[in-house]
N, CA, C and O atoms as CSV, one atom per row, in Angstrom:
chain,resi,resn,atom,element,x,y,z
A,1,MET,N,N,0.848,-1.165,0.000
A,1,MET,CA,C,0.000,0.000,0.000
A,1,MET,C,C,0.891,1.224,0.000
A,1,MET,O,O,1.950,1.249,0.628
A,2,SER,N,N,0.442,2.227,-0.712
A,2,SER,CA,C,1.108,3.517,-0.684
A,2,SER,C,C,0.025,4.574,-0.558
A,2,SER,O,O,-1.166,4.273,-0.637
A,3,GLY,N,N,0.442,5.793,-0.365
A,3,GLY,CA,C,-0.540,6.841,-0.191
A,3,GLY,C,C,-0.053,8.174,-0.703
A,3,GLY,O,O,1.144,8.409,-0.866
A,4,GLU,N,N,-1.005,9.030,-0.948
A,4,GLU,CA,C,-0.740,10.396,-1.360
A,4,GLU,C,C,-1.553,11.300,-0.444
A,4,GLU,O,O,-2.743,11.070,-0.233
A,5,ILE,N,N,-0.915,12.315,0.093
A,5,ILE,CA,C,-1.596,13.229,0.999
A,5,ILE,C,C,-1.552,14.633,0.400
A,5,ILE,O,O,-0.507,15.086,-0.065
A,6,ALA,N,N,-2.689,15.310,0.417
A,6,ALA,CA,C,-2.757,16.696,-0.046
A,6,ALA,C,C,-3.397,17.532,1.053
A,6,ALA,O,O,-4.428,17.164,1.615
A,7,GLY,N,N,-2.772,18.650,1.343
A,7,GLY,CA,C,-3.314,19.553,2.344
A,7,GLY,C,C,-3.612,20.899,1.723
A,7,GLY,O,O,-2.953,21.318,0.771
A,8,GLU,N,N,-4.611,21.573,2.269
A,8,GLU,CA,C,-4.955,22.911,1.810
A,8,GLU,C,C,-4.782,23.864,2.974
A,8,GLU,O,O,-5.262,23.614,4.079
A,9,ILE,N,N,-4.094,24.954,2.713
A,9,ILE,CA,C,-3.858,25.937,3.752
A,9,ILE,C,C,-4.573,27.233,3.411
A,9,ILE,O,O,-4.837,27.538,2.248
A,10,GLU,N,N,-4.877,27.986,4.459
A,10,GLU,CA,C,-5.507,29.291,4.296
A,10,GLU,C,C,-4.923,30.232,5.337
A,10,GLU,O,O,-4.483,29.804,6.404
A,11,ALA,N,N,-4.927,31.503,5.016
A,11,ALA,CA,C,-4.486,32.508,5.975
A,11,ALA,C,C,-5.665,32.935,6.836
A,11,ALA,O,O,-6.751,33.214,6.328
A,12,GLU,N,N,-5.442,32.982,8.124
A,12,GLU,CA,C,-6.455,33.476,9.055
A,12,GLU,C,C,-6.518,35.001,8.948
A,12,GLU,O,O,-5.700,35.614,8.262
A,13,ASP,N,N,-7.486,35.604,9.624
A,13,ASP,CA,C,-7.634,37.062,9.586
A,13,ASP,C,C,-6.383,37.791,10.068
A,13,ASP,O,O,-6.094,38.902,9.623
A,14,ASP,N,N,-5.641,37.160,10.984
A,14,ASP,CA,C,-4.437,37.802,11.509
A,14,ASP,C,C,-3.195,37.483,10.688
A,14,ASP,O,O,-2.085,37.853,11.071
A,15,GLY,N,N,-3.378,36.789,9.543
A,15,GLY,CA,C,-2.270,36.494,8.654
A,15,GLY,C,C,-1.566,35.174,8.910
A,15,GLY,O,O,-0.693,34.786,8.133
A,16,VAL,N,N,-1.925,34.470,9.985
A,16,VAL,CA,C,-1.302,33.181,10.281
A,16,VAL,C,C,-1.861,32.125,9.323
A,16,VAL,O,O,-3.073,32.017,9.138
A,17,ILE,N,N,-0.966,31.360,8.726
A,17,ILE,CA,C,-1.377,30.299,7.800
A,17,ILE,C,C,-1.681,29.035,8.597
A,17,ILE,O,O,-0.894,28.622,9.448
A,18,VAL,N,N,-2.839,28.422,8.312
A,18,VAL,CA,C,-3.242,27.196,9.005
A,18,VAL,C,C,-3.698,26.157,7.987
A,18,VAL,O,O,-4.148,26.500,6.893
A,19,ILE,N,N,-3.577,24.898,8.354
A,19,ILE,CA,C,-4.076,23.801,7.527
A,19,ILE,C,C,-5.577,23.691,7.768
A,19,ILE,O,O,-6.015,23.555,8.910
A,20,LYS,N,N,-6.355,23.748,6.710
A,20,LYS,CA,C,-7.814,23.672,6.815
A,20,LYS,C,C,-8.367,22.310,6.407
A,20,LYS,O,O,-9.330,21.819,6.994
A,21,ARG,N,N,-7.738,21.700,5.382
A,21,ARG,CA,C,-8.247,20.437,4.853
A,21,ARG,C,C,-7.080,19.515,4.509
A,21,ARG,O,O,-6.022,19.954,4.060
A,22,ILE,N,N,-7.310,18.225,4.737
A,22,ILE,CA,C,-6.348,17.185,4.359
A,22,ILE,C,C,-7.116,16.090,3.645
A,22,ILE,O,O,-8.178,15.663,4.099
A,23,HIS,N,N,-6.568,15.635,2.516
A,23,HIS,CA,C,-7.167,14.495,1.808
A,23,HIS,C,C,-6.099,13.419,1.643
A,23,HIS,O,O,-5.014,13.678,1.124
A,24,ALA,N,N,-6.420,12.218,2.087
A,24,ALA,CA,C,-5.507,11.072,1.970
A,24,ALA,C,C,-6.059,10.120,0.915
A,24,ALA,O,O,-7.222,9.719,0.968
A,25,ARG,N,N,-5.219,9.771,-0.029
A,25,ARG,CA,C,-5.589,8.824,-1.086
A,25,ARG,C,C,-4.700,7.597,-0.928
A,25,ARG,O,O,-3.489,7.669,-1.138
A,26,TYR,N,N,-5.301,6.484,-0.562
A,26,TYR,CA,C,-4.573,5.236,-0.353
A,26,TYR,C,C,-4.630,4.391,-1.618
A,26,TYR,O,O,-5.697,4.223,-2.209
A,27,LEU,N,N,-3.490,3.862,-2.033
A,27,LEU,CA,C,-3.400,3.020,-3.220
A,27,LEU,C,C,-3.023,1.614,-2.769
A,27,LEU,O,O,-1.934,1.403,-2.234
A,28,LEU,N,N,-3.906,0.664,-2.979
A,28,LEU,CA,C,-3.695,-0.715,-2.545
A,28,LEU,C,C,-3.667,-1.628,-3.752
A,28,LEU,O,O,-4.577,-1.607,-4.581
A,29,LYS,N,N,-2.623,-2.424,-3.846
A,29,LYS,CA,C,-2.564,-3.451,-4.890
A,29,LYS,C,C,-3.022,-4.756,-4.256
A,29,LYS,O,O,-2.475,-5.197,-3.246
A,30,ALA,N,N,-4.034,-5.366,-4.864
A,30,ALA,CA,C,-4.618,-6.583,-4.308
A,30,ALA,C,C,-4.866,-7.586,-5.421
A,30,ALA,O,O,-5.104,-7.218,-6.571
A,31,ASP,N,N,-4.807,-8.844,-5.060
A,31,ASP,CA,C,-5.113,-9.908,-5.992
A,31,ASP,C,C,-6.558,-9.762,-6.468
A,31,ASP,O,O,-7.426,-9.344,-5.703
A,32,ALA,N,N,-6.806,-10.095,-7.693
A,32,ALA,CA,C,-8.155,-9.971,-8.254
A,32,ALA,C,C,-9.191,-10.773,-7.475
A,32,ALA,O,O,-10.375,-10.437,-7.492
A,33,SER,N,N,-8.754,-11.828,-6.793
A,33,SER,CA,C,-9.689,-12.654,-6.027
A,33,SER,C,C,-9.908,-12.144,-4.604
A,33,SER,O,O,-10.692,-12.729,-3.857
A,34,ALA,N,N,-9.230,-11.065,-4.217
A,34,ALA,CA,C,-9.379,-10.526,-2.862
A,34,ALA,C,C,-10.815,-10.049,-2.636
A,34,ALA,O,O,-11.469,-9.546,-3.550
A,35,ASP,N,N,-11.282,-10.214,-1.419
A,35,ASP,CA,C,-12.643,-9.821,-1.057
A,35,ASP,C,C,-12.705,-8.294,-0.909
A,35,ASP,O,O,-12.280,-7.747,0.109
A,36,ARG,N,N,-13.228,-7.623,-1.913
A,36,ARG,CA,C,-13.276,-6.153,-1.924
A,36,ARG,C,C,-14.138,-5.602,-0.788
A,36,ARG,O,O,-13.842,-4.541,-0.238
A,37,ASP,N,N,-15.200,-6.323,-0.440
A,37,ASP,CA,C,-16.060,-5.856,0.654
A,37,ASP,C,C,-15.299,-5.839,1.978
A,37,ASP,O,O,-15.445,-4.896,2.756
A,38,LYS,N,N,-14.499,-6.851,2.245
A,38,LYS,CA,C,-13.706,-6.889,3.479
A,38,LYS,C,C,-12.661,-5.785,3.481
A,38,LYS,O,O,-12.433,-5.135,4.502
A,39,ILE,N,N,-12.032,-5.579,2.342
A,39,ILE,CA,C,-11.036,-4.512,2.236
A,39,ILE,C,C,-11.701,-3.163,2.513
A,39,ILE,O,O,-11.159,-2.349,3.260
A,40,GLN,N,N,-12.854,-2.926,1.925
A,40,GLN,CA,C,-13.551,-1.654,2.110
A,40,GLN,C,C,-13.992,-1.473,3.555
A,40,GLN,O,O,-13.877,-0.373,4.097
A,41,ARG,N,N,-14.498,-2.534,4.195
A,41,ARG,CA,C,-14.909,-2.436,5.602
A,41,ARG,C,C,-13.724,-2.085,6.497
A,41,ARG,O,O,-13.847,-1.262,7.404
A,42,ALA,N,N,-12.580,-2.709,6.239
A,42,ALA,CA,C,-11.375,-2.392,7.019
A,42,ALA,C,C,-10.973,-0.937,6.809
A,42,ALA,O,O,-10.632,-0.237,7.762
A,43,PHE,N,N,-11.012,-0.491,5.576
A,43,PHE,CA,C,-10.673,0.897,5.272
A,43,PHE,C,C,-11.634,1.863,5.955
A,43,PHE,O,O,-11.210,2.865,6.530
A,44,ASP,N,N,-12.924,1.561,5.889
A,44,ASP,CA,C,-13.932,2.442,6.471
A,44,ASP,C,C,-13.801,2.559,7.986
A,44,ASP,O,O,-14.201,3.570,8.564
A,45,SER,N,N,-13.249,1.543,8.632
A,45,SER,CA,C,-13.166,1.563,10.093
A,45,SER,C,C,-11.838,2.105,10.620
A,45,SER,O,O,-11.693,2.269,11.832
A,46,HIS,N,N,-10.865,2.389,9.752
A,46,HIS,CA,C,-9.550,2.772,10.257
A,46,HIS,C,C,-9.474,4.194,10.798
A,46,HIS,O,O,-8.789,4.424,11.795
A,47,MET,N,N,-10.151,5.152,10.179
A,47,MET,CA,C,-10.000,6.538,10.632
A,47,MET,C,C,-10.507,6.760,12.061
A,47,MET,O,O,-9.820,7.426,12.835
A,48,PRO,N,N,-11.656,6.244,12.441
A,48,PRO,CA,C,-12.109,6.467,13.820
A,48,PRO,C,C,-11.166,5.870,14.882
A,48,PRO,O,O,-11.218,6.270,16.044
A,49,LYS,N,N,-10.325,4.935,14.495
A,49,LYS,CA,C,-9.382,4.307,15.431
A,49,LYS,C,C,-7.976,4.913,15.347
A,49,LYS,O,O,-7.084,4.510,16.094
A,50,CYS,N,N,-7.776,5.874,14.448
A,50,CYS,CA,C,-6.458,6.472,14.218
A,50,CYS,C,C,-6.208,7.605,15.212
A,50,CYS,O,O,-6.996,8.549,15.272
A,51,PRO,N,N,-5.123,7.531,15.997
A,51,PRO,CA,C,-4.835,8.590,16.971
A,51,PRO,C,C,-4.641,9.966,16.335
A,51,PRO,O,O,-5.076,10.969,16.901
A,52,VAL,N,N,-4.005,10.029,15.184
A,52,VAL,CA,C,-3.793,11.323,14.525
A,52,VAL,C,C,-5.132,11.912,14.089
A,52,VAL,O,O,-5.401,13.089,14.326
A,53,TYR,N,N,-5.963,11.103,13.458
A,53,TYR,CA,C,-7.276,11.571,13.033
A,53,TYR,C,C,-8.082,12.074,14.223
A,53,TYR,O,O,-8.679,13.150,14.173
A,54,ARG,N,N,-8.091,11.287,15.290
A,54,ARG,CA,C,-8.861,11.664,16.483
A,54,ARG,C,C,-8.321,12.944,17.115
A,54,ARG,O,O,-9.080,13.714,17.705
A,55,SER,N,N,-7.029,13.172,16.996
A,55,SER,CA,C,-6.415,14.350,17.616
A,55,SER,C,C,-6.709,15.643,16.863
A,55,SER,O,O,-6.865,16.696,17.480
A,56,ILE,N,N,-6.786,15.573,15.535
A,56,ILE,CA,C,-6.895,16.822,14.769
A,56,ILE,C,C,-8.203,16.996,14.002
A,56,ILE,O,O,-8.429,18.063,13.432
A,57,SER,N,N,-9.066,15.990,13.968
A,57,SER,CA,C,-10.258,16.072,13.117
A,57,SER,C,C,-11.268,17.125,13.570
A,57,SER,O,O,-12.128,17.522,12.784
A,58,ASN,N,N,-11.182,17.580,14.807
A,58,ASN,CA,C,-12.098,18.642,15.243
A,58,ASN,C,C,-11.697,20.004,14.702
A,58,ASN,O,O,-12.512,20.927,14.681
A,59,SER,N,N,-10.451,20.139,14.263
A,59,SER,CA,C,-10.008,21.439,13.773
A,59,SER,C,C,-9.632,21.438,12.284
A,59,SER,O,O,-9.537,22.498,11.667
A,60,ILE,N,N,-9.422,20.261,11.718
A,60,ILE,CA,C,-9.050,20.158,10.302
A,60,ILE,C,C,-9.985,19.145,9.642
A,60,ILE,O,O,-10.171,18.041,10.155
A,61,SER,N,N,-10.571,19.520,8.509
A,61,SER,CA,C,-11.415,18.599,7.755
A,61,SER,C,C,-10.522,17.536,7.105
A,61,SER,O,O,-9.599,17.865,6.361
A,62,ILE,N,N,-10.800,16.266,7.391
A,62,ILE,CA,C,-9.989,15.178,6.848
A,62,ILE,C,C,-10.884,14.236,6.056
A,62,ILE,O,O,-11.899,13.751,6.556
A,63,THR,N,N,-10.488,13.986,4.809
A,63,THR,CA,C,-11.205,13.030,3.970
A,63,THR,C,C,-10.201,12.005,3.458
A,63,THR,O,O,-8.993,12.243,3.453
A,64,SER,N,N,-10.724,10.860,3.029
A,64,SER,CA,C,-9.852,9.823,2.488
A,64,SER,C,C,-10.579,9.030,1.430
A,64,SER,O,O,-11.808,9.011,1.361
A,65,GLU,N,N,-9.781,8.374,0.606
A,65,GLU,CA,C,-10.346,7.498,-0.417
A,65,GLU,C,C,-9.404,6.313,-0.595
A,65,GLU,O,O,-8.203,6.406,-0.340
A,66,LEU,N,N,-9.972,5.214,-1.032
A,66,LEU,CA,C,-9.207,3.997,-1.287
A,66,LEU,C,C,-9.317,3.644,-2.755
A,66,LEU,O,O,-10.414,3.557,-3.307
A,67,VAL,N,N,-8.165,3.442,-3.383
A,67,VAL,CA,C,-8.113,2.997,-4.778
A,67,VAL,C,C,-7.472,1.617,-4.767
A,67,VAL,O,O,-6.342,1.456,-4.305
A,68,ILE,N,N,-8.192,0.621,-5.277
A,68,ILE,CA,C,-7.700,-0.750,-5.296
A,68,ILE,C,C,-7.322,-1.103,-6.729
A,68,ILE,O,O,-8.134,-1.006,-7.649
A,69,GLU,N,N,-6.070,-1.514,-6.892
A,69,GLU,CA,C,-5.578,-1.943,-8.204
A,69,GLU,C,C,-5.354,-3.452,-8.179
A,69,GLU,O,O,-4.822,-3.985,-7.205
A,70,ASN,N,N,-5.751,-4.131,-9.231
A,70,ASN,CA,C,-5.529,-5.572,-9.337
A,70,ASN,C,C,-4.053,-5.860,-9.605
A,70,ASN,O,O,-3.395,-5.148,-10.363
A,71,THR,N,N,-3.545,-6.918,-8.969
A,71,THR,CA,C,-2.175,-7.347,-9.230
A,71,THR,C,C,-2.168,-8.537,-10.155
A,71,THR,O,O,-1.101,-9.048,-10.495
């Protein structure tokens, strides 16, 4: 698995730059016979259990997507 992360920053009224949005794109190579439903369920449940997500999600909008490529 590999990933790509993109963040968007904005300047606050006082000129301080802050991160407003983060998008994580996960790239998974899987055998064509892999159970896609199980993979998706695991992916869907990971963010609520992630310490980083739990720490910053109240102040930064975080989205993610999973792209599965056949091997």
